[in-house]
């Protein structure tokens, strides 16, 4: 991979992911969250389908079931909870809290997969949770939006584990496209069951609706995934993933610039702690003597 392209591609991917929060919140002014996400992912699926139709597809039922499960966690639960959380918390806080997925990943692998981590990485877990408390103004309260954003980070970690274990035998672009398609279908069901579907043009202009939808479909769902998977494929995933701390930073600044959300000093302090936590968590773990134990999984190979 041309190293001169590395930093620009990382900045493109993380910037798009970060701006997805304030722009997604703008979309909530004319659409209910699950319906908006369904339009986003199904639109991206339709646009990408002609480009991947000639690639190798799974021929058995089980791989398709695995793709559907990844889509359920990655596209339905993660994004659904993030968008739902922005009804009661700012897009900045949603971006920071949901970006705790590397911390959840360490806890899951340590508790359930018997993966050992160094003290430096556990220090990262502690710093990450300190950062979460800081973003809430040092009086952490489990408001509905706060809880949903944290659960989004947990589901993101689960989706990363599923993608790592199940995605190795499925072509990357086939997996990406169809997991968005399945995720979009699940979101349609969620919209019909869990909310009153709403899409109105009464409070916003048609121009604003069109550009928000184009951004979510083309930039957030296609450009971001293409760029990110290109980076993962051509570089060390663990090192690339350590740059994900830029996502909540761009999300926080984007919420301030685009939505005029208050930029409190303690939110910035919390972002710094979380950034340090994610950086330390991404440090290579000690190799285990027992080769039967699984190795740590590169953190957050997919972004929001």
Short mmCIF file of C-alpha atoms in Angstrom, two decimals:
data_model
loop_
_atom_site.label_atom_id
_atom_site.label_comp_id
_atom_site.label_asym_id
_atom_site.label_seq_id
_atom_site.Cartn_x
_atom_site.Cartn_y
_atom_site.Cartn_z
CA UNK A 1 0.00 0.00 0.00
CA UNK A 2 1.27 3.47 -0.89
CA UNK A 3 2.13 4.98 2.51
CA UNK A 4 1.44 8.48 1.16
CA UNK A 5 -2.24 7.46 0.94
CA UNK A 6 -2.41 6.03 4.45
CA UNK A 7 -3.04 9.20 6.46
CA UNK A 8 -5.48 10.78 3.93
CA UNK A 9 -7.56 7.58 3.81
CA UNK A 10 -7.61 7.32 7.62
CA UNK A 11 -8.73 10.94 7.88
CA UNK A 12 -11.45 10.41 5.26
CA UNK A 13 -12.82 7.31 7.00
CA UNK A 14 -12.80 8.73 10.52
CA UNK A 15 -14.07 12.16 9.44
CA UNK A 16 -17.03 10.63 7.60
CA UNK A 17 -17.77 8.39 10.59
CA UNK A 18 -17.59 11.30 13.02
CA UNK A 19 -19.80 13.61 10.96
CA UNK A 20 -22.32 10.80 10.69
CA UNK A 21 -23.51 11.67 14.21
CA UNK A 22 -24.54 15.34 13.76
CA UNK A 23 -25.81 14.76 10.21
CA UNK A 24 -27.73 11.70 11.36
CA UNK A 25 -29.28 13.76 14.13
CA UNK A 26 -30.35 16.32 11.51
CA UNK A 27 -32.12 13.49 9.72
CA UNK A 28 -34.15 12.79 12.85
CA UNK A 29 -35.93 16.11 12.26
CA UNK A 30 -37.85 14.62 9.33
CA UNK A 31 -37.73 10.87 9.93
CA UNK A 32 -38.09 8.39 12.77
CA UNK A 33 -34.71 6.79 13.61
CA UNK A 34 -35.29 3.20 12.48
CA UNK A 35 -36.94 4.25 9.24
CA UNK A 36 -34.09 6.67 8.48
CA UNK A 37 -31.52 3.93 9.03
CA UNK A 38 -33.52 1.46 6.93
CA UNK A 39 -33.50 3.94 4.04
CA UNK A 40 -29.77 4.48 4.51
CA UNK A 41 -28.74 0.82 4.45
CA UNK A 42 -31.21 -0.42 1.86
CA UNK A 43 -30.22 2.49 -0.38
CA UNK A 44 -26.54 1.60 -0.01
CA UNK A 45 -27.33 -2.09 -0.62
CA UNK A 46 -29.15 -1.31 -3.90
CA UNK A 47 -26.31 0.93 -5.10
CA UNK A 48 -23.56 -1.59 -4.26
CA UNK A 49 -25.36 -4.71 -5.51
CA UNK A 50 -24.48 -4.28 -9.24
CA UNK A 51 -20.78 -4.00 -8.36
CA UNK A 52 -20.58 -7.19 -6.25
CA UNK A 53 -23.04 -9.45 -8.09
CA UNK A 54 -20.20 -11.13 -10.05
CA UNK A 55 -18.10 -11.82 -6.95
CA UNK A 56 -18.14 -15.23 -5.22
CA UNK A 57 -21.29 -15.67 -3.14
CA UNK A 58 -21.94 -18.24 -0.37
CA UNK A 59 -23.63 -21.38 -1.69
CA UNK A 60 -24.86 -22.77 1.62
CA UNK A 61 -27.43 -21.59 4.15
CA UNK A 62 -25.11 -21.22 7.16
CA UNK A 63 -22.86 -18.47 5.70
CA UNK A 64 -25.96 -16.46 4.81
CA UNK A 65 -27.23 -16.86 8.37
CA UNK A 66 -23.87 -15.58 9.66
CA UNK A 67 -24.06 -12.55 7.34
CA UNK A 68 -27.58 -11.86 8.63
CA UNK A 69 -26.36 -12.07 12.25
CA UNK A 70 -23.51 -9.66 11.55
CA UNK A 71 -25.97 -7.29 9.88
CA UNK A 72 -28.30 -7.56 12.87
CA UNK A 73 -25.58 -6.52 15.32
CA UNK A 74 -23.55 -4.13 13.14
CA UNK A 75 -26.19 -2.29 11.13
CA UNK A 76 -29.39 -2.82 13.13
CA UNK A 77 -28.47 -2.78 16.83
CA UNK A 78 -25.40 -0.53 16.77
CA UNK A 79 -26.81 2.20 14.54
CA UNK A 80 -30.35 1.78 15.82
CA UNK A 81 -29.27 2.40 19.41
CA UNK A 82 -27.03 5.31 18.43
CA UNK A 83 -29.80 7.10 16.54
CA UNK A 84 -32.33 6.34 19.28
CA UNK A 85 -29.93 7.75 21.89
CA UNK A 86 -29.70 11.09 20.06
CA UNK A 87 -33.32 11.81 20.97
CA UNK A 88 -32.21 12.52 24.54
CA UNK A 89 -28.45 13.22 24.40
CA UNK A 90 -26.27 15.30 22.10
CA UNK A 91 -24.64 13.85 19.01
CA UNK A 92 -21.26 14.60 20.64
CA UNK A 93 -22.04 12.46 23.68
CA UNK A 94 -23.50 9.72 21.46
CA UNK A 95 -20.30 9.58 19.40
CA UNK A 96 -18.08 9.41 22.48
CA UNK A 97 -20.13 6.85 24.42
CA UNK A 98 -20.66 4.50 21.47
CA UNK A 99 -16.94 4.66 20.67
CA UNK A 100 -16.21 2.73 23.87
CA UNK A 101 -16.50 -0.46 21.79
CA UNK A 102 -12.74 -1.30 22.14
CA UNK A 103 -13.18 -1.26 25.92
CA UNK A 104 -16.13 -3.65 25.73
CA UNK A 105 -14.10 -5.86 23.40
CA UNK A 106 -11.30 -6.22 25.94
CA UNK A 107 -13.77 -7.12 28.68
CA UNK A 108 -15.58 -9.71 26.51
CA UNK A 109 -12.38 -11.39 25.35
CA UNK A 110 -10.89 -11.41 28.83
CA UNK A 111 -13.98 -12.75 30.60
CA UNK A 112 -15.33 -15.19 28.02
CA UNK A 113 -12.57 -15.98 25.51
CA UNK A 114 -9.68 -16.29 28.00
CA UNK A 115 -7.55 -13.71 26.22
CA UNK A 116 -4.84 -12.21 28.41
CA UNK A 117 -4.10 -8.51 28.36
CA UNK A 118 -1.20 -6.53 29.76
CA UNK A 119 -1.54 -4.03 32.59
CA UNK A 120 -1.16 -1.25 30.04
CA UNK A 121 -4.30 -2.44 28.28
CA UNK A 122 -6.29 -2.74 31.50
CA UNK A 123 -5.17 0.80 32.31
CA UNK A 124 -6.73 1.73 28.99
CA UNK A 125 -10.04 0.20 30.13
CA UNK A 126 -9.94 2.27 33.32
CA UNK A 127 -9.06 5.47 31.44
CA UNK A 128 -11.89 4.81 29.01
CA UNK A 129 -14.51 4.56 31.75
CA UNK A 130 -13.08 7.65 33.44
CA UNK A 131 -13.57 9.43 30.13
CA UNK A 132 -17.20 8.26 29.96
CA UNK A 133 -17.84 9.77 33.38
CA UNK A 134 -16.10 13.01 32.36
CA UNK A 135 -18.31 13.47 29.29
CA UNK A 136 -21.34 13.48 31.58
CA UNK A 137 -19.96 16.39 33.61
CA UNK A 138 -18.63 14.21 36.46
CA UNK A 139 -22.19 13.29 37.48
CA UNK A 140 -22.71 10.16 35.41
CA UNK A 141 -26.40 9.46 35.01
CA UNK A 142 -27.92 6.57 33.13
CA UNK A 143 -30.34 8.58 31.07
CA UNK A 144 -32.10 6.58 28.34
CA UNK A 145 -29.86 8.03 25.63
CA UNK A 146 -26.70 7.43 27.65
CA UNK A 147 -27.58 3.79 28.23
CA UNK A 148 -28.46 3.17 24.58
CA UNK A 149 -25.20 4.75 23.39
CA UNK A 150 -23.18 2.54 25.74
CA UNK A 151 -25.13 -0.54 24.60
CA UNK A 152 -24.33 0.47 21.02
CA UNK A 153 -20.63 0.25 21.91
CA UNK A 154 -21.19 -3.22 23.39
CA UNK A 155 -23.04 -4.44 20.28
CA UNK A 156 -20.28 -2.94 18.13
CA UNK A 157 -17.73 -5.08 19.99
CA UNK A 158 -19.87 -8.19 19.47
CA UNK A 159 -20.21 -7.37 15.77
CA UNK A 160 -16.42 -7.05 15.48
CA UNK A 161 -15.94 -10.48 17.04
CA UNK A 162 -18.53 -12.04 14.74
CA UNK A 163 -16.99 -10.39 11.68
CA UNK A 164 -13.51 -11.60 12.61
CA UNK A 165 -14.57 -15.21 13.26
CA UNK A 166 -17.15 -15.58 10.50
CA UNK A 167 -16.00 -13.15 7.83
CA UNK A 168 -12.73 -14.85 6.87
CA UNK A 169 -14.44 -17.27 4.47
CA UNK A 170 -16.74 -14.65 2.89
CA UNK A 171 -15.59 -12.06 0.33
CA UNK A 172 -15.23 -8.70 2.07
CA UNK A 173 -17.46 -6.75 -0.30
CA UNK A 174 -20.10 -9.47 -0.42
CA UNK A 175 -20.18 -9.49 3.38
CA UNK A 176 -20.32 -5.69 3.58
CA UNK A 177 -23.10 -5.32 1.02
CA UNK A 178 -25.37 -8.08 2.25
CA UNK A 179 -24.93 -7.30 5.94
CA UNK A 180 -26.23 -3.81 5.14
CA UNK A 181 -29.11 -5.35 3.21
CA UNK A 182 -30.07 -7.66 6.08
CA UNK A 183 -29.57 -4.85 8.57
CA UNK A 184 -31.87 -2.62 6.52
CA UNK A 185 -34.60 -5.29 6.46
CA UNK A 186 -34.35 -5.77 10.23
CA UNK A 187 -34.63 -1.99 10.64
CA UNK A 188 -37.82 -1.94 8.56
CA UNK A 189 -39.29 -4.50 10.94
CA UNK A 190 -38.04 -2.50 13.96
CA UNK A 191 -39.63 0.64 12.52
CA UNK A 192 -43.00 -1.09 12.13
CA UNK A 193 -42.91 -2.71 15.59
CA UNK A 194 -40.98 -0.34 17.87
CA UNK A 195 -41.87 3.10 16.56
CA UNK A 196 -44.49 4.99 14.66
CA UNK A 197 -42.81 5.34 11.24
CA UNK A 198 -42.53 9.00 10.33
CA UNK A 199 -41.15 10.78 7.27
CA UNK A 200 -42.26 14.37 6.81
CA UNK A 201 -41.17 17.40 4.81
CA UNK A 202 -43.13 19.94 6.86
CA UNK A 203 -40.24 21.26 8.94
CA UNK A 204 -37.34 20.95 6.48
CA UNK A 205 -36.72 21.75 2.84
CA UNK A 206 -36.58 19.05 0.19
CA UNK A 207 -32.99 20.12 -0.56
CA UNK A 208 -31.94 19.45 3.03
CA UNK A 209 -33.65 16.04 3.02
CA UNK A 210 -31.95 15.03 -0.23
CA UNK A 211 -28.42 16.00 0.79
CA UNK A 212 -28.75 14.36 4.22
CA UNK A 213 -29.95 11.11 2.62
CA UNK A 214 -27.21 11.26 -0.01
CA UNK A 215 -24.58 11.76 2.68
CA UNK A 216 -25.89 8.86 4.79
CA UNK A 217 -26.21 6.50 1.81
CA UNK A 218 -23.14 7.39 -0.24
CA UNK A 219 -20.63 8.78 2.25
CA UNK A 220 -21.54 7.07 5.55
CA UNK A 221 -22.47 3.68 4.13
CA UNK A 222 -20.45 3.24 0.91
CA UNK A 223 -17.40 5.53 0.93
CA UNK A 224 -16.73 4.92 4.61
CA UNK A 225 -16.98 1.13 4.35
CA UNK A 226 -14.94 0.98 1.13
CA UNK A 227 -12.19 3.18 2.55
CA UNK A 228 -12.08 1.41 5.90
CA UNK A 229 -11.95 -2.11 4.50
CA UNK A 230 -9.28 -1.04 2.02
CA UNK A 231 -7.17 0.17 4.94
CA UNK A 232 -7.76 -3.00 6.95
CA UNK A 233 -6.90 -5.20 3.97
CA UNK A 234 -3.65 -3.39 3.14
CA UNK A 235 -2.34 -2.51 6.59
CA UNK A 236 -2.07 -3.87 10.11
CA UNK A 237 -5.68 -3.81 11.42
CA UNK A 238 -4.61 -3.26 15.03
CA UNK A 239 -2.56 -0.18 14.14
CA UNK A 240 -5.26 1.20 11.84
CA UNK A 241 -7.90 0.68 14.52
CA UNK A 242 -5.94 2.79 17.00
CA UNK A 243 -6.92 5.84 14.93
CA UNK A 244 -10.60 5.36 15.78
CA UNK A 245 -10.26 7.83 18.64
CA UNK A 246 -10.63 10.49 15.93
CA UNK A 247 -14.28 9.46 15.42
CA UNK A 248 -15.67 10.91 18.69
CA UNK A 249 -13.40 13.93 18.24
CA UNK A 250 -14.84 14.66 14.79
CA UNK A 251 -18.33 13.85 16.09
CA UNK A 252 -18.00 16.32 18.96
CA UNK A 253 -16.59 19.13 16.83
CA UNK A 254 -19.14 18.38 14.10
CA UNK A 255 -22.01 18.67 16.57
CA UNK A 256 -20.64 22.02 17.67
CA UNK A 257 -20.16 23.38 14.12
CA UNK A 258 -23.26 21.90 12.45
CA UNK A 259 -25.83 21.77 15.25
CA UNK A 260 -24.49 24.53 17.52
CA UNK A 261 -24.31 22.04 20.40
CA UNK A 262 -22.58 23.35 23.50
CA UNK A 263 -18.94 22.32 23.65
CA UNK A 264 -18.27 21.99 27.39
CA UNK A 265 -14.70 21.67 28.56
CA UNK A 266 -15.41 18.42 30.38
CA UNK A 267 -16.60 16.80 27.14
CA UNK A 268 -13.20 17.52 25.63
CA UNK A 269 -11.48 16.17 28.74
CA UNK A 270 -13.57 13.00 28.54
CA UNK A 271 -12.69 12.61 24.86
CA UNK A 272 -8.98 12.81 25.77
CA UNK A 273 -9.32 10.10 28.43
CA UNK A 274 -11.26 7.86 26.05
CA UNK A 275 -8.70 8.48 23.31
CA UNK A 276 -5.89 7.44 25.68
CA UNK A 277 -7.90 4.44 26.79
CA UNK A 278 -8.53 3.25 23.25
CA UNK A 279 -4.87 3.81 22.34
CA UNK A 280 -3.63 1.72 25.27
CA UNK A 281 -6.25 -0.98 24.65
CA UNK A 282 -5.02 -1.30 21.06
CA UNK A 283 -1.45 -2.07 22.12
CA UNK A 284 -0.39 -5.64 21.17
CA UNK A 285 -1.20 -8.12 23.93
CA UNK A 286 1.26 -10.59 25.36
CA UNK A 287 1.45 -13.83 23.42
CA UNK A 288 0.15 -16.72 25.41
CA UNK A 289 2.14 -19.83 25.98
CA UNK A 290 -0.94 -21.97 25.45
CA UNK A 291 -1.42 -21.96 21.69
CA UNK A 292 -4.94 -23.33 22.01
CA UNK A 293 -6.18 -20.04 23.34
CA UNK A 294 -7.40 -17.51 20.80
CA UNK A 295 -5.50 -14.30 20.18
CA UNK A 296 -7.01 -10.84 20.65
CA UNK A 297 -9.10 -9.56 17.81
CA UNK A 298 -8.22 -6.29 16.06
CA UNK A 299 -10.59 -3.77 17.56
CA UNK A 300 -13.51 -2.25 15.71
CA UNK A 301 -12.77 -3.23 12.13
CA UNK A 302 -16.06 -1.59 11.15
CA UNK A 303 -16.99 2.00 11.91
CA UNK A 304 -20.39 3.74 12.41
#
